[in-house]
PDB file of C-alpha atoms in Angstrom:
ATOM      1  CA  UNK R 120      91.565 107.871 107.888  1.00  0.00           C
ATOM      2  CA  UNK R 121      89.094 109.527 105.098  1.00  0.00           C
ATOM      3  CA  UNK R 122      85.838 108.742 105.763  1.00  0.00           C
ATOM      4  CA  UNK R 123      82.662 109.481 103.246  1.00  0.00           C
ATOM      5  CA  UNK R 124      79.380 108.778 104.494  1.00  0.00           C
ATOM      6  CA  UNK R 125      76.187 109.746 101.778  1.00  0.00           C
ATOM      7  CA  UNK R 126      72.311 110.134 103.674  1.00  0.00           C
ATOM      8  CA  UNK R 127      69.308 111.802 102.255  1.00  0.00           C
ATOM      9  CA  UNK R 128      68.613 108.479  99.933  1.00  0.00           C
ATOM     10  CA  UNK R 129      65.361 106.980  99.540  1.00  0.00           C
ATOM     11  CA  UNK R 130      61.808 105.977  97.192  1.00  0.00           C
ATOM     12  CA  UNK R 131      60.871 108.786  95.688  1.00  0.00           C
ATOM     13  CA  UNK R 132      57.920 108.810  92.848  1.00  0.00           C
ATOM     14  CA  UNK R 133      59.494 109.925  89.072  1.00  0.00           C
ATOM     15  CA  UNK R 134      59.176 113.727  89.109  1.00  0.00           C
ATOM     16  CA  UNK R 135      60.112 114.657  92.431  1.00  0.00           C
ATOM     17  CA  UNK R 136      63.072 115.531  93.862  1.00  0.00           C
ATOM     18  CA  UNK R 137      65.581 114.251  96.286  1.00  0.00           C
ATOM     19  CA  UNK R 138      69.038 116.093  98.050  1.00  0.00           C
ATOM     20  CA  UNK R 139      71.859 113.992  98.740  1.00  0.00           C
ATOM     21  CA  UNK R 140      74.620 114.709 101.506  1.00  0.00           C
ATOM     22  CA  UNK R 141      77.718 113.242 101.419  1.00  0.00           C
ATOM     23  CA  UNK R 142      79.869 114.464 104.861  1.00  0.00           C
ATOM     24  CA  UNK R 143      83.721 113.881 104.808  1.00  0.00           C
ATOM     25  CA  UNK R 144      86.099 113.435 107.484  1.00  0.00           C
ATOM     26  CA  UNK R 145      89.934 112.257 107.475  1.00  0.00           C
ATOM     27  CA  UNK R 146      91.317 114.650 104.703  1.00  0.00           C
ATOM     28  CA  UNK R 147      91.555 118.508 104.634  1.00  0.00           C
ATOM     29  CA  UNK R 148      88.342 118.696 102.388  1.00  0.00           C
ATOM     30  CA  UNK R 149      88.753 122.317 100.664  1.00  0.00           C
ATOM     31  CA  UNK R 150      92.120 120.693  98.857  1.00  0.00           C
ATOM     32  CA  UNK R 151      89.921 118.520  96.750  1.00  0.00           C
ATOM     33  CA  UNK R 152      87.600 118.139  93.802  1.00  0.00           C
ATOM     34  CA  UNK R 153      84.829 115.836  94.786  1.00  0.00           C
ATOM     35  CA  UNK R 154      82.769 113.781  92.511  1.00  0.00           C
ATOM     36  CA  UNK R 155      79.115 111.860  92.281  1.00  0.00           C
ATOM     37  CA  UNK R 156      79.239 107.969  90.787  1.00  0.00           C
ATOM     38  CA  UNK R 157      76.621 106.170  90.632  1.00  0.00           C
ATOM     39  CA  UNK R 158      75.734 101.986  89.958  1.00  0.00           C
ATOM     40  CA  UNK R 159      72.049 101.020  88.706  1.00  0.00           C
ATOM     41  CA  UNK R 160      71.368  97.597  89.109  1.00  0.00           C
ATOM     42  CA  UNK R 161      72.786  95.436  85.923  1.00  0.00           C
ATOM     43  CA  UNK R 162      74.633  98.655  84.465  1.00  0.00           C
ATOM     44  CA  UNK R 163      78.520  99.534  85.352  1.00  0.00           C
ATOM     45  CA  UNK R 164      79.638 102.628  86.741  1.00  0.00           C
ATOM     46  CA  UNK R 165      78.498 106.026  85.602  1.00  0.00           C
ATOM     47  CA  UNK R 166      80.073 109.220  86.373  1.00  0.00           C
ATOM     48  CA  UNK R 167      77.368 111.627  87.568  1.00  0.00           C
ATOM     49  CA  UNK R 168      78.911 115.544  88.706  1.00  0.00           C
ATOM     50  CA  UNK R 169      82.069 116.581  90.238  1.00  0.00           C
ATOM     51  CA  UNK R 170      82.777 119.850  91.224  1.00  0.00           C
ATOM     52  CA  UNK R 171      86.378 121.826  92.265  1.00  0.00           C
ATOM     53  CA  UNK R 172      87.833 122.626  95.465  1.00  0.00           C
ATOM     54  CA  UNK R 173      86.172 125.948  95.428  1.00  0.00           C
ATOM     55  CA  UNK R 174      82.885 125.689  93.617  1.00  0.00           C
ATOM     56  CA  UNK R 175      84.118 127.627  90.284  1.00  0.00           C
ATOM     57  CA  UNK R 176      84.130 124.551  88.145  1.00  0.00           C
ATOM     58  CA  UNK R 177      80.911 121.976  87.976  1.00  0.00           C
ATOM     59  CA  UNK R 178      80.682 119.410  85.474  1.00  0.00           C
ATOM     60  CA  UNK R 179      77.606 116.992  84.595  1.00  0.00           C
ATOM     61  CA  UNK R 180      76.975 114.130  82.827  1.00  0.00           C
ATOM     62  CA  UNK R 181      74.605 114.880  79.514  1.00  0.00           C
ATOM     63  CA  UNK R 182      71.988 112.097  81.370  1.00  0.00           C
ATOM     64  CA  UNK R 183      71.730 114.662  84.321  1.00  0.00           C
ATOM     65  CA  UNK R 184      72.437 117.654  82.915  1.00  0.00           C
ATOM     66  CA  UNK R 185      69.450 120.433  84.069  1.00  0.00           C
ATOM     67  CA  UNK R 186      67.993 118.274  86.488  1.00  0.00           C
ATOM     68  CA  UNK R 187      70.870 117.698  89.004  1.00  0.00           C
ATOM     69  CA  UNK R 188      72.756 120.399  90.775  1.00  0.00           C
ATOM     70  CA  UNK R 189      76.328 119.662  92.741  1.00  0.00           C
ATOM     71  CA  UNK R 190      77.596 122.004  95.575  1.00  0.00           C
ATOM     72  CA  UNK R 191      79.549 121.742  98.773  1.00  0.00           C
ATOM     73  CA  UNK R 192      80.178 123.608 101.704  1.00  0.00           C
ATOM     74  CA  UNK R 193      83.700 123.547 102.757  1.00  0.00           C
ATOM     75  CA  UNK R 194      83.092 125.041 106.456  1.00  0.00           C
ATOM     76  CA  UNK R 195      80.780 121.947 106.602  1.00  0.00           C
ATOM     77  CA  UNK R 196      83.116 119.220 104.821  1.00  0.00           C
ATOM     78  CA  UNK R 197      80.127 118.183 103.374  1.00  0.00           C
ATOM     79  CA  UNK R 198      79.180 117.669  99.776  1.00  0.00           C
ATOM     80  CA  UNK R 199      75.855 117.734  98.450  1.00  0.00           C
ATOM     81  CA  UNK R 200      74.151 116.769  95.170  1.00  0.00           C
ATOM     82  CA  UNK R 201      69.550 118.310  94.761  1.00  0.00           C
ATOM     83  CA  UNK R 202      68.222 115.933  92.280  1.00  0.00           C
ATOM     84  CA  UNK R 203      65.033 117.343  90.484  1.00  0.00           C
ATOM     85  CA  UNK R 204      62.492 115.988  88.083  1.00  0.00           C
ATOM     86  CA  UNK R 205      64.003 112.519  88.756  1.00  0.00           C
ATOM     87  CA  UNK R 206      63.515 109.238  86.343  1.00  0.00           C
ATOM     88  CA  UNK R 207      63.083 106.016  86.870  1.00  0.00           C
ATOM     89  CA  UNK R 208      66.382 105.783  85.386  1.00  0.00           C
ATOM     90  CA  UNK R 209      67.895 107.586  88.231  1.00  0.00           C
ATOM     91  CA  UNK R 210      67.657 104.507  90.303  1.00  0.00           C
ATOM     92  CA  UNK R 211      71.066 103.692  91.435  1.00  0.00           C
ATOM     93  CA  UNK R 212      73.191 103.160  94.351  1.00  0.00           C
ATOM     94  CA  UNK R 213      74.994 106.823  94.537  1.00  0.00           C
ATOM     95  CA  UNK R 214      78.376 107.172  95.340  1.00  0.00           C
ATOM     96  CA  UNK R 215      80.566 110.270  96.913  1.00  0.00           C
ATOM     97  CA  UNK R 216      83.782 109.691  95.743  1.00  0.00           C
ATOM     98  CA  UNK R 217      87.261 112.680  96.390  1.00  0.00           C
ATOM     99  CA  UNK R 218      89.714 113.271  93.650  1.00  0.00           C
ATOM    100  CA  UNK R 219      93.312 113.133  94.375  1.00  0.00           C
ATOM    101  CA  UNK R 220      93.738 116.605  92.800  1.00  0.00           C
ATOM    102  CA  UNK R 221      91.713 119.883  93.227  1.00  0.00           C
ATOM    103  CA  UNK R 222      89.841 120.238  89.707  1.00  0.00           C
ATOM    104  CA  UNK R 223      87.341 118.050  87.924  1.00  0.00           C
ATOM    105  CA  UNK R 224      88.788 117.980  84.728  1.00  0.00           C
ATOM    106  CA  UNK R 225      92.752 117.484  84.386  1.00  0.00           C
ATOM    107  CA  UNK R 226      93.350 116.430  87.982  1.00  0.00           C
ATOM    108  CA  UNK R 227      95.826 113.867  88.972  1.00  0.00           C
ATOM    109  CA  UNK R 228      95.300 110.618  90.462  1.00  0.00           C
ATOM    110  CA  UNK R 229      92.046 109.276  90.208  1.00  0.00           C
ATOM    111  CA  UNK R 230      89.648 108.965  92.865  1.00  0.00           C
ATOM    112  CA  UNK R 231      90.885 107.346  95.795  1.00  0.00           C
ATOM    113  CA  UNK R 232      88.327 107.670  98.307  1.00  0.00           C
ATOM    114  CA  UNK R 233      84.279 106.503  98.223  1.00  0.00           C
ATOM    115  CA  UNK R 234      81.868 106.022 100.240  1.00  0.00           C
ATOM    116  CA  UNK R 235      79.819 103.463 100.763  1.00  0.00           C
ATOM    117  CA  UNK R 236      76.877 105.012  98.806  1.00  0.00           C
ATOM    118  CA  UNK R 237      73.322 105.420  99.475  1.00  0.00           C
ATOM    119  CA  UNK R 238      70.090 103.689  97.681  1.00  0.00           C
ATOM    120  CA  UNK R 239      68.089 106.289  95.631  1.00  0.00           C
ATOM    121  CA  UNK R 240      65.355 104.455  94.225  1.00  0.00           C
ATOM    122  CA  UNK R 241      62.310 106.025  91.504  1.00  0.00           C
ATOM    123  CA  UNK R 242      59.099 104.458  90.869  1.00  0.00           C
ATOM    124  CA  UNK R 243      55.586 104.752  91.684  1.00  0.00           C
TER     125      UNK R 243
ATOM    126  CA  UNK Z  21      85.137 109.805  75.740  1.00  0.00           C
ATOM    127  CA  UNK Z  22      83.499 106.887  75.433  1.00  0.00           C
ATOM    128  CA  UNK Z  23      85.547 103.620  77.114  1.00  0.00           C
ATOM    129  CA  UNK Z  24      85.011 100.191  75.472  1.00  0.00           C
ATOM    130  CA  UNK Z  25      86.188  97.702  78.096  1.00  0.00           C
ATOM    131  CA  UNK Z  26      86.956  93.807  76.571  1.00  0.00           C
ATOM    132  CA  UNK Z  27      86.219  91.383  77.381  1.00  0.00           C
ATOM    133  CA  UNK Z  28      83.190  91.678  79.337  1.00  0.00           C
ATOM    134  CA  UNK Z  29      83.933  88.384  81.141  1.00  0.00           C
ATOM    135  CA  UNK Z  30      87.139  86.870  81.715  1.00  0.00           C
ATOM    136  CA  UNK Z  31      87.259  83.284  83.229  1.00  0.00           C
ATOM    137  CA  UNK Z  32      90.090  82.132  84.482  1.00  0.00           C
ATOM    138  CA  UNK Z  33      91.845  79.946  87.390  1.00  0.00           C
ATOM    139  CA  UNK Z  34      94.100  81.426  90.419  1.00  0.00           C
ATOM    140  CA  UNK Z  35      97.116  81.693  89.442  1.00  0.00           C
ATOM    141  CA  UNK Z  36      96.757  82.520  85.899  1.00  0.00           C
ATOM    142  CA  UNK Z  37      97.877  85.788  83.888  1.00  0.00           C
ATOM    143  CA  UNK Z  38      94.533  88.452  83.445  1.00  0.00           C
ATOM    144  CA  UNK Z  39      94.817  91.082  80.688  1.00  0.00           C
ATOM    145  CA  UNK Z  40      91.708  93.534  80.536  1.00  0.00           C
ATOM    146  CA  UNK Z  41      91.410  96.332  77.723  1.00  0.00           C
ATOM    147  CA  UNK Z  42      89.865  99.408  77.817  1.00  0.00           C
ATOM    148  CA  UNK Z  43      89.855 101.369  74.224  1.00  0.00           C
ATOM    149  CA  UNK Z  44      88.719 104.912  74.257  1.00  0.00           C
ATOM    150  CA  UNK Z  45      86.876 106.592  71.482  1.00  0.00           C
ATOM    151  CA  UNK Z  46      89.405 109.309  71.316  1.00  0.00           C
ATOM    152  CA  UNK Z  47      93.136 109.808  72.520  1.00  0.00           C
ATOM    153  CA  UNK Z  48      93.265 110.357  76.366  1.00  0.00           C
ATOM    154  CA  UNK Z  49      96.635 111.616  78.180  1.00  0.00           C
ATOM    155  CA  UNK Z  50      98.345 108.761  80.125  1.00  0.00           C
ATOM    156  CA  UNK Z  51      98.361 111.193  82.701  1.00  0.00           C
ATOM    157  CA  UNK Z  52      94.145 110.750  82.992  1.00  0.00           C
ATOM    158  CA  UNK Z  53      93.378 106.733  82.432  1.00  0.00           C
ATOM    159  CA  UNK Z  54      92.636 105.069  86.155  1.00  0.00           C
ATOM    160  CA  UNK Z  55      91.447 101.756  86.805  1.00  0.00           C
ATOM    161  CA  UNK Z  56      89.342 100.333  89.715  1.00  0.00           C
ATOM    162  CA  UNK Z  57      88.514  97.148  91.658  1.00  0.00           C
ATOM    163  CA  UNK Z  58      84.514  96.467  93.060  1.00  0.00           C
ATOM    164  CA  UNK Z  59      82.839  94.051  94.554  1.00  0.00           C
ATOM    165  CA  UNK Z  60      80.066  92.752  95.518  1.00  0.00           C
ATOM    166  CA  UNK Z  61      78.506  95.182  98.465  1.00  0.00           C
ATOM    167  CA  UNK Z  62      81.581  97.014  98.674  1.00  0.00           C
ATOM    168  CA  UNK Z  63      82.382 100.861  96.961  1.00  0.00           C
ATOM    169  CA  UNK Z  64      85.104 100.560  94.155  1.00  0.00           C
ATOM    170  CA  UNK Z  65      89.066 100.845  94.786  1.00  0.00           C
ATOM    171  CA  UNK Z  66      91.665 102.481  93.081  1.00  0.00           C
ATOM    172  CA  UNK Z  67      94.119 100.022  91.463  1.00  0.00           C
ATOM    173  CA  UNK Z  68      95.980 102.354  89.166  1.00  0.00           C
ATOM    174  CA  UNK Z  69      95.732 106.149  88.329  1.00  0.00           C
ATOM    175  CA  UNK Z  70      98.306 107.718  85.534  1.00  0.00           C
ATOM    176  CA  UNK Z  71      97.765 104.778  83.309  1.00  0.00           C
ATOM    177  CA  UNK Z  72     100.812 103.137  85.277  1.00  0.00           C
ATOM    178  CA  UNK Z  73     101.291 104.244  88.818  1.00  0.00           C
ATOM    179  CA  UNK Z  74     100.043 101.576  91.338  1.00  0.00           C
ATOM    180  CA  UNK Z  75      97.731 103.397  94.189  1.00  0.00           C
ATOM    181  CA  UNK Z  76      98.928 103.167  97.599  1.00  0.00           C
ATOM    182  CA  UNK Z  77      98.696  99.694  99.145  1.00  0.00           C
ATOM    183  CA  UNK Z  78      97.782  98.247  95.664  1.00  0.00           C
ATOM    184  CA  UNK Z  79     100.086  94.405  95.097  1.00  0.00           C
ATOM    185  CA  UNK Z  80     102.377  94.825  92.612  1.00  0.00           C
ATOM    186  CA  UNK Z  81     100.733  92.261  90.364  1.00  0.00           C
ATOM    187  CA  UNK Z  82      98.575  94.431  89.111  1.00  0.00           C
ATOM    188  CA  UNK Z  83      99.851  96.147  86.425  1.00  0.00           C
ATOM    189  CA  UNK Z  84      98.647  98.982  83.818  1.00  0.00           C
ATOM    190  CA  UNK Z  85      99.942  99.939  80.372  1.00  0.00           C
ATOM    191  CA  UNK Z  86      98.867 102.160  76.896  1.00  0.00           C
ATOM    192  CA  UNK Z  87      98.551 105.431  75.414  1.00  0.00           C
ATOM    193  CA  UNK Z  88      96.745 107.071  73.264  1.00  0.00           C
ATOM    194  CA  UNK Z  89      93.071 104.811  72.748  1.00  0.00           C
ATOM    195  CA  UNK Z  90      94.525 101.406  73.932  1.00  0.00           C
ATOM    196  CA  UNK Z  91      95.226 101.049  78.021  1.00  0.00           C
ATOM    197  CA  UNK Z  92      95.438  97.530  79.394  1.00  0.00           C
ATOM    198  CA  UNK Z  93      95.776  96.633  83.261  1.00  0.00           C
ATOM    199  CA  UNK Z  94      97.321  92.533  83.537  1.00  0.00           C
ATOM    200  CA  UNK Z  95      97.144  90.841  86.949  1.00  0.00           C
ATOM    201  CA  UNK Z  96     100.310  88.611  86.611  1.00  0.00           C
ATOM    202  CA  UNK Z  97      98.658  86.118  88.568  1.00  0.00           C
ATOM    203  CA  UNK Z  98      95.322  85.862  89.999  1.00  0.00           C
ATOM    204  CA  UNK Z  99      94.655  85.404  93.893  1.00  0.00           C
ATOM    205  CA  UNK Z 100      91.404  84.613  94.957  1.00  0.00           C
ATOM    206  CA  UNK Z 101      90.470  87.977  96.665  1.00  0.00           C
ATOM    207  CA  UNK Z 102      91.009  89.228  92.611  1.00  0.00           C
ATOM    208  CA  UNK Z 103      88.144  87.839  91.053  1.00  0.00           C
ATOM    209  CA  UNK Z 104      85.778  91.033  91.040  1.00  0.00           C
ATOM    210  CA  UNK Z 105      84.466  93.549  88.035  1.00  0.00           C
ATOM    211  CA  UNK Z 106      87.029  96.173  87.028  1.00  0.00           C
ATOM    212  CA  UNK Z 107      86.795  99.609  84.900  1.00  0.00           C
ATOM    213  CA  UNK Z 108      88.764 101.655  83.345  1.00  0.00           C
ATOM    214  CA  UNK Z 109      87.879 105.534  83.741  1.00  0.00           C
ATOM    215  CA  UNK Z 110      89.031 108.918  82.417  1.00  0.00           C
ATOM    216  CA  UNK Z 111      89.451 112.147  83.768  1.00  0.00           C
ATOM    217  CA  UNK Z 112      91.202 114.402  80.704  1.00  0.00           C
ATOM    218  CA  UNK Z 113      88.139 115.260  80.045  1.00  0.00           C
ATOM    219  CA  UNK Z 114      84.319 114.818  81.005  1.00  0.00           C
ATOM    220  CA  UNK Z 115      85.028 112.158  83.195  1.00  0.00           C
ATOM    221  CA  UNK Z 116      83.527 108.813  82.119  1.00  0.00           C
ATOM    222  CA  UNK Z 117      84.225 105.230  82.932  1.00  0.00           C
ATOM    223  CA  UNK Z 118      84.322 101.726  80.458  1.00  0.00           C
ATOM    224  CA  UNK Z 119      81.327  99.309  81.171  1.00  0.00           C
ATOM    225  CA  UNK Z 120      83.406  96.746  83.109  1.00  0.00           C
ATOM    226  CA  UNK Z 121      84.830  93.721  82.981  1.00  0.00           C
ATOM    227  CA  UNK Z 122      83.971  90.574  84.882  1.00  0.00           C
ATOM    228  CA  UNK Z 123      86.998  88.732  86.161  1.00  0.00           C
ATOM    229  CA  UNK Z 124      85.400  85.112  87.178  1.00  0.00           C
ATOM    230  CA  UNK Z 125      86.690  81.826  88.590  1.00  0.00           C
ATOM    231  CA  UNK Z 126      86.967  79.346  85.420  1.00  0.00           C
TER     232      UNK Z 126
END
């Protein structure tokens, strides 16, 4: 069974900075493109980052371009996204979500696994 | 790509047919349009990915259709575990997804 579980969310006061960890289980993790959603309260869904199976393609949304950085660590199965200089319109429930296919852009299938996210939430 | 889901609420009874649009603000390959389920509480589910090809476990009364800018997805007819928001998303590009619809008990 794929499991996704996201820690490392939290308050955090506009400016600072915040890492995200998203640790998978259930799926052979280096076959897959992973991605970063995220839900602020009375918006939809927003796509946030994904990156490839093998780090050499990123992708960010224009909103988080420069301030957020994706990575993962295959040994690790574990995804991560470091969120800098953060907003108060960062604050959103973050979700880890795998791609059916191996890039970011082009790939088959959707995503067909989340998680259940994690709270980041920016204000004074 | 920018997704314009319609309409943003749909009310309806069990039992009835749901269409939901999503238009995009350029063409997007059939091969890239998916469409999800959330709830309250809960992460989002994959309904459909391709434009057409149900995800595994998904009822077959959920259906999805289009090409080019216009993709629809039609429940044929609604259970009660089906009222819930739904978006359309694409992945041909950027990825990006619609800003939801609301499918509500009438």
């Amino acid at each position: 069974e794929v499991q996704l579980v996201e820690s490392g969310g939290g308050l955090v006061q506009p400016g600072r900075s915040l890492r995200l960890s998203c640790a998978a289980s259930g799926f052979t993790f280096d076959d897959y493109a992973m991605h970063w959603v995220r839900l602020a309260p009375g918006k939809g869904l927003e796509w946030v980052s994904g990156i490839n199976w093998q780090s050499g393609s990123l992708d960010y949304a224009d909103y988080v371009e420069g301030r957020f950085t994706i990575s993962r660590d295959n040994a690790k199965n574990s995804l991560y996204l470091q969120m800098n200089n953060l907003r108060s319109e960062d604050t959103a429930l973050y979700f880890c979500a795998k791609s059916q296919g191996a890039s970011v852009v082009g790939a088959p299938g959707g995503l067909d696994s989340w998680g259940q996210g994690i709270l980041v939430t920016v204000s004074s | 790509i920018v997704l314009t889901q319609s309409p943003g609420t749909l009310s309806l009874s069990p039992g009835e047919r749901a269409t939901l649009s999503c238009r995009a603000s350029q063409s997007v390959s059939s091969s890239f349009l998916a469409w999800y389920q959330q709830k309250p509480g809960q992460a989002p589910r994959l309904l459909i990915y391709g434009t057409s090809y149900r995800a595994s476990g998904i009822p077959d009364r959920f259906t999805g259709s289009g090409s080019g800018t216009d993709f629809s997805l039609t429940i044929s007819r609604l259970e009660p575990e089906d009222f819930a928001l739904y978006y359309c998303h694409q992945y041909g590009g950027s990825p990006t997804f619609g800003g939801g619809t609301k499918v509500e008990i009438k």
